PDB file of C-alpha atoms in Angstrom:
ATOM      1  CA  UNK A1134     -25.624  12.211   3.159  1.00 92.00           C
ATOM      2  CA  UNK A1135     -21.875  11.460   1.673  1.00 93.00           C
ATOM      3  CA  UNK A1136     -20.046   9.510   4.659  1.00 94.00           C
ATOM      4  CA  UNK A1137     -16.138   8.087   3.809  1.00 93.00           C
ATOM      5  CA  UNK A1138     -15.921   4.895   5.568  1.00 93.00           C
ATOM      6  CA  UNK A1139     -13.299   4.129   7.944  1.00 92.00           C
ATOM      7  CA  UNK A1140     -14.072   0.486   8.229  1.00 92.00           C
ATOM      8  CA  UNK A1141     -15.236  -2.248   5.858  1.00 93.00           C
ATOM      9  CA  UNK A1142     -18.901  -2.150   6.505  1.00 90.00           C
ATOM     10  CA  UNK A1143     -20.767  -5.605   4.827  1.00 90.00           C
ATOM     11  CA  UNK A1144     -23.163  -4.402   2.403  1.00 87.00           C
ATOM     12  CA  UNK A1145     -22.486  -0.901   2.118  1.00 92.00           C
ATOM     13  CA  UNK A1146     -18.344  -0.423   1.342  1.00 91.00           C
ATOM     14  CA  UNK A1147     -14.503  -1.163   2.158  1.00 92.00           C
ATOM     15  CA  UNK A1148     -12.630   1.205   3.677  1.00 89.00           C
ATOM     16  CA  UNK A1149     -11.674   4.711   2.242  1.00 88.00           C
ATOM     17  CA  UNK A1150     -14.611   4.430  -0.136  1.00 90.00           C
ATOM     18  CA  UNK A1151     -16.972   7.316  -0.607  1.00 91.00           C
ATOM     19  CA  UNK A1152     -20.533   6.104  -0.076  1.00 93.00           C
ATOM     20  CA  UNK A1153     -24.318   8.007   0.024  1.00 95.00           C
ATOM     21  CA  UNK A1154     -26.615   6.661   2.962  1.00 94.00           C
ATOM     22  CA  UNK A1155     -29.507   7.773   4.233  1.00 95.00           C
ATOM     23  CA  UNK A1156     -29.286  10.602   6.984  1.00 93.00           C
ATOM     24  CA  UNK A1157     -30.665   8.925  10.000  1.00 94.00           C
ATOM     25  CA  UNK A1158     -28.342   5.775   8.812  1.00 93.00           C
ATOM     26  CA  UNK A1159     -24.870   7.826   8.724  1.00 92.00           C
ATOM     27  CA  UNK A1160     -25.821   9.892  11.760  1.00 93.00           C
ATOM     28  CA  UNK A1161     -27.184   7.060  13.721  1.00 94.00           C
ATOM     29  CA  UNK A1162     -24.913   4.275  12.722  1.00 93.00           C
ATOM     30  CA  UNK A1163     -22.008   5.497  10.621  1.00 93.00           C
ATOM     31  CA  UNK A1164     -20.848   8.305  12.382  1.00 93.00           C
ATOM     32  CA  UNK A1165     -22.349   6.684  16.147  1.00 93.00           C
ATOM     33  CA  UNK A1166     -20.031   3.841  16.012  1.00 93.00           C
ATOM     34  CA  UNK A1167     -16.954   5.777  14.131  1.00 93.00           C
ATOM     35  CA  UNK A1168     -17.056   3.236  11.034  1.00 93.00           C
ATOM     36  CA  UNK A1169     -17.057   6.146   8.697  1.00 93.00           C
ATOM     37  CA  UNK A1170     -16.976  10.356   8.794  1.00 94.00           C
ATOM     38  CA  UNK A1171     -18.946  13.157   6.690  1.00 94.00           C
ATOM     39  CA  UNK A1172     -17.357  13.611   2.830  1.00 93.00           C
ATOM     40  CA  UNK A1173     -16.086  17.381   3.639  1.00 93.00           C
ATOM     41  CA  UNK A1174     -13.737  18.834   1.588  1.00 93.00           C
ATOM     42  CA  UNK A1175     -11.394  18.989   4.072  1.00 95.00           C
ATOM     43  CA  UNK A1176     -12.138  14.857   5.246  1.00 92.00           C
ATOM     44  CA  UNK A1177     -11.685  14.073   1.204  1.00 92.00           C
ATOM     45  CA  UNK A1178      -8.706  15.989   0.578  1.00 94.00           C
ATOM     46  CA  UNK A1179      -7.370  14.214   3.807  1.00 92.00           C
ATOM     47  CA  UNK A1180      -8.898  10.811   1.939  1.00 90.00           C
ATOM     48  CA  UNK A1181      -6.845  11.790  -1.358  1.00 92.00           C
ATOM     49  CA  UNK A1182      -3.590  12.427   0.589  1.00 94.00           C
ATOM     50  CA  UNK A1183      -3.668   9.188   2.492  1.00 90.00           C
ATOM     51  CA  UNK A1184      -4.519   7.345  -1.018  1.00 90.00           C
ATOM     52  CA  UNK A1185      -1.063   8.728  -2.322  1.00 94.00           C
ATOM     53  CA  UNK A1186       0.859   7.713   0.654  1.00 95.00           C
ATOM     54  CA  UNK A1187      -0.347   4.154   0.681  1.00 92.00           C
ATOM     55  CA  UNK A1188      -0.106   4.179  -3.152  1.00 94.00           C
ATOM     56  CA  UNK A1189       3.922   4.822  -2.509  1.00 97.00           C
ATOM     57  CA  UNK A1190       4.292   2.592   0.324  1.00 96.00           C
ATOM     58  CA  UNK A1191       2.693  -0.440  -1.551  1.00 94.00           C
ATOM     59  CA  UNK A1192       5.088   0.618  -4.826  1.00 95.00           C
ATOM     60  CA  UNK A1193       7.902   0.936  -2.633  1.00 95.00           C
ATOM     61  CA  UNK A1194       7.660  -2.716  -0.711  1.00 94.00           C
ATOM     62  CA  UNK A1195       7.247  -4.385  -3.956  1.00 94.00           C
ATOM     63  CA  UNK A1196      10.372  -2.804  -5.064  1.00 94.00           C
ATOM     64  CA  UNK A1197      12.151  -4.112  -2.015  1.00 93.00           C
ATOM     65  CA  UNK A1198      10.682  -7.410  -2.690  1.00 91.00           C
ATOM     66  CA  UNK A1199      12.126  -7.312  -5.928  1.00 93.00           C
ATOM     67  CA  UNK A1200      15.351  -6.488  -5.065  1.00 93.00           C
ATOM     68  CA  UNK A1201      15.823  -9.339  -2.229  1.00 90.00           C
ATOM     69  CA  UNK A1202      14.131 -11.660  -4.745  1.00 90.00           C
ATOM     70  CA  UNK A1203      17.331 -10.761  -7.052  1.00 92.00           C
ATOM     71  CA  UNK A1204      19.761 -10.966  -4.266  1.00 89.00           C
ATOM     72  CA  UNK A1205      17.931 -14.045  -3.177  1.00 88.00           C
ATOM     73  CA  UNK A1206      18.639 -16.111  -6.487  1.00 86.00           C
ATOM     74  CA  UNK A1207      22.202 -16.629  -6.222  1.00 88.00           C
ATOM     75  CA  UNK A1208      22.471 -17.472  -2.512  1.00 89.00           C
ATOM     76  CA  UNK A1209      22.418 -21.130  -1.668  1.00 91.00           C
ATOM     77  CA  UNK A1210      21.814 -22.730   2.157  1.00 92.00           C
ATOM     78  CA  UNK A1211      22.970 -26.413   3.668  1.00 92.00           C
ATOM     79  CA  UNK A1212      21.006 -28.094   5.163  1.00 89.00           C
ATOM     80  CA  UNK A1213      21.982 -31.468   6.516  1.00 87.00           C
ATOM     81  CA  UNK A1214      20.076 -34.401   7.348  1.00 84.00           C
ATOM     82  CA  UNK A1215      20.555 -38.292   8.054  1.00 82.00           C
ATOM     83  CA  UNK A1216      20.657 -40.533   5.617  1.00 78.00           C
ATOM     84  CA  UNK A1217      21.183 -44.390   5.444  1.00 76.00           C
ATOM     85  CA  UNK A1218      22.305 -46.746   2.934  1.00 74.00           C
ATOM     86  CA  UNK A1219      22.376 -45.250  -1.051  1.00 68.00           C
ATOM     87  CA  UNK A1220      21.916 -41.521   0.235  1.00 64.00           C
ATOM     88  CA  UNK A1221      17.842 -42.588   1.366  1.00 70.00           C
ATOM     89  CA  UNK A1222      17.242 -40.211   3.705  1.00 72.00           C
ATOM     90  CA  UNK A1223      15.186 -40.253   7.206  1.00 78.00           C
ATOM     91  CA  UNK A1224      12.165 -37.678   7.259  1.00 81.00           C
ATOM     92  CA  UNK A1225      12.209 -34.603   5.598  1.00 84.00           C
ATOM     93  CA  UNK A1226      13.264 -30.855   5.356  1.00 86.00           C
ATOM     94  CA  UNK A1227      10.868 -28.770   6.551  1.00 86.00           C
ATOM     95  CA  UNK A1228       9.833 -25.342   5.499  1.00 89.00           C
ATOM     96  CA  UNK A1229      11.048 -24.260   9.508  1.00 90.00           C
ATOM     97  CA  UNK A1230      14.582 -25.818   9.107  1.00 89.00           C
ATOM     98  CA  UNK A1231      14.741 -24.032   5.558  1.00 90.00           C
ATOM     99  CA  UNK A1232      14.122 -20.468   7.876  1.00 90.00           C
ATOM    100  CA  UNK A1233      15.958 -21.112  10.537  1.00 91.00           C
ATOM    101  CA  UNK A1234      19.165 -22.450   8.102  1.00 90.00           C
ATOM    102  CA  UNK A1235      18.608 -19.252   6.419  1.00 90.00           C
ATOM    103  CA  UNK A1236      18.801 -17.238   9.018  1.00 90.00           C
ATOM    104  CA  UNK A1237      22.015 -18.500  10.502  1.00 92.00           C
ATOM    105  CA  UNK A1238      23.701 -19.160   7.227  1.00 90.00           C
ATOM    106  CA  UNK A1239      22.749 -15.965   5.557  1.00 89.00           C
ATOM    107  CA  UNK A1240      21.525 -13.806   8.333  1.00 88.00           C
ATOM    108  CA  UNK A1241      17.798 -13.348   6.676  1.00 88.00           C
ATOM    109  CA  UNK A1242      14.526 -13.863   8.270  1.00 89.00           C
ATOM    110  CA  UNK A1243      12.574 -15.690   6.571  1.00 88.00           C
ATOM    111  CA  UNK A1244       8.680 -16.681   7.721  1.00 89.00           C
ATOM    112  CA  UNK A1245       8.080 -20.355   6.844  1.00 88.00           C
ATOM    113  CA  UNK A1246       4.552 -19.969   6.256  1.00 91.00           C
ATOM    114  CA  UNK A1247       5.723 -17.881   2.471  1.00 91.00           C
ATOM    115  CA  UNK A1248       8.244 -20.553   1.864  1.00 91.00           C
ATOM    116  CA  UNK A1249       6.523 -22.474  -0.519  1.00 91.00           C
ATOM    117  CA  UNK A1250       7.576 -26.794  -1.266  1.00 88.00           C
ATOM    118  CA  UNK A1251       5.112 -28.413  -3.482  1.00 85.00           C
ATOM    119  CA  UNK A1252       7.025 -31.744  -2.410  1.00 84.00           C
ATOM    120  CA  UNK A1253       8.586 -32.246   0.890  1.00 82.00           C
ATOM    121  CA  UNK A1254      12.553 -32.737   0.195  1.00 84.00           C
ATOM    122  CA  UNK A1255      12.815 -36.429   1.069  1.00 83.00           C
ATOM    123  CA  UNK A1256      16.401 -36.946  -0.358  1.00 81.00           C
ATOM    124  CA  UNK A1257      20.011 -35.430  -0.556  1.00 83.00           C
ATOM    125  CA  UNK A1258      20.465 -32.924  -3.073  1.00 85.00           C
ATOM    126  CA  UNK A1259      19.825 -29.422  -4.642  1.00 90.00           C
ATOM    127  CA  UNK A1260      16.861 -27.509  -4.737  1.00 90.00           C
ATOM    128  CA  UNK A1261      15.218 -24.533  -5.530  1.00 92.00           C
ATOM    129  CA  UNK A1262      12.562 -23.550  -3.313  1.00 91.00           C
ATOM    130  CA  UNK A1263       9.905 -21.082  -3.659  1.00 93.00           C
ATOM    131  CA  UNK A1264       8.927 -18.048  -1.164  1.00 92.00           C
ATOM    132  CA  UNK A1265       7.167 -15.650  -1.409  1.00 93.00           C
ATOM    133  CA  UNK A1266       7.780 -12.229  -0.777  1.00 90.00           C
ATOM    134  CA  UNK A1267       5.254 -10.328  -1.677  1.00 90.00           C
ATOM    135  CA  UNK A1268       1.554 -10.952  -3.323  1.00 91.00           C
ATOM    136  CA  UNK A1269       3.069  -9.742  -6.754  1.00 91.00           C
ATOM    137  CA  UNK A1270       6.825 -11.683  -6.000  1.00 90.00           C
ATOM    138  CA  UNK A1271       8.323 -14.914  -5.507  1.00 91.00           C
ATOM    139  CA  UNK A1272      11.733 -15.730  -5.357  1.00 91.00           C
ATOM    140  CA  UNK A1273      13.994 -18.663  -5.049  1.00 91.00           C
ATOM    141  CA  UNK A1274      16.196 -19.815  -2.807  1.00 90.00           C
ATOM    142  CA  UNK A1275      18.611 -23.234  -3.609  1.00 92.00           C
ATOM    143  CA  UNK A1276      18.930 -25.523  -0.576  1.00 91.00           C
ATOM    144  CA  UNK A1277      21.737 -28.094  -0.646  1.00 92.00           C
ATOM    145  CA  UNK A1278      20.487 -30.839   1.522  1.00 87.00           C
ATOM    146  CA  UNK A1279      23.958 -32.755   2.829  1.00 86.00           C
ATOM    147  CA  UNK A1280      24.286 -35.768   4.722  1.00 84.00           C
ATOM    148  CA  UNK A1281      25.197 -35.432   7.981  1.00 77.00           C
TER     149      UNK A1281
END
């Protein structure tokens, strides 16, 4: 028996693969707890189809990812921060005052877990920091870190 799984299912597939199991597997286990359905025609055509779509929705995000990592690369966000004598600074930017500057300065959300600092900024100054926007794209963002 052909089954097309709807769920990953350890040892046998991921999902939307086309697998052969043993009868009294699929019909007892498989198709029991809806992790997969029989490979009709009409179930692998509908298999095919949904392929496509997520095909075009994964080329079309990275696309968009591209595109704000473009418009990203000439924008630049202040942050400020205390300092004390020669420009030393006290603490650090974090990746959550990066976001939140971001989002008030330029109006874009940014998550701070894809923001990416191999070095905490410790000190006054530009920067270009990392994020990443999609698996595929990272872009960069300069943060000017002012006294305040």
């Amino acid at each position: 028996m052909e089954v097309i799984l709807l769920e990953d299912v350890k040892s046998l597939g991921k999902k939307g693969e086309r697998v052969k199991v043993n009868d009294g597997y699929g019909h007892n286990f498989i198709l029991k707890k809806k992790l997969g359905i029989e490979a009709t025609p009409e179930n692998l055509n509908n298999l095919k189809l949904q392929n496509q779509h997520n095909e075009k929705v994964a080329k079309e995000q990275l696309e968009e990812a591209e595109r704000f990592a473009e418009e990203l690369k000439d924008k630049v966000i202040e942050v400020h921060m205390k300092s004390g004598e020669g420009g030393k600074a006290f603490g650090s930017v974090s990746t959550k005052e990066i976001a939140v500057a971001a989002k008030e300065q330029l109006g874009y959300e940014l998550d701070k877990k894809k923001i990416k600092l191999s070095d905490p900024i410790k000190g006054l100054g530009t920067y270009r920091v990392p994020i990443r926007l999609h698996p595929k794209v990272t872009g960069e963002l300069t943060v000017k870190v002012t006294e305040k």
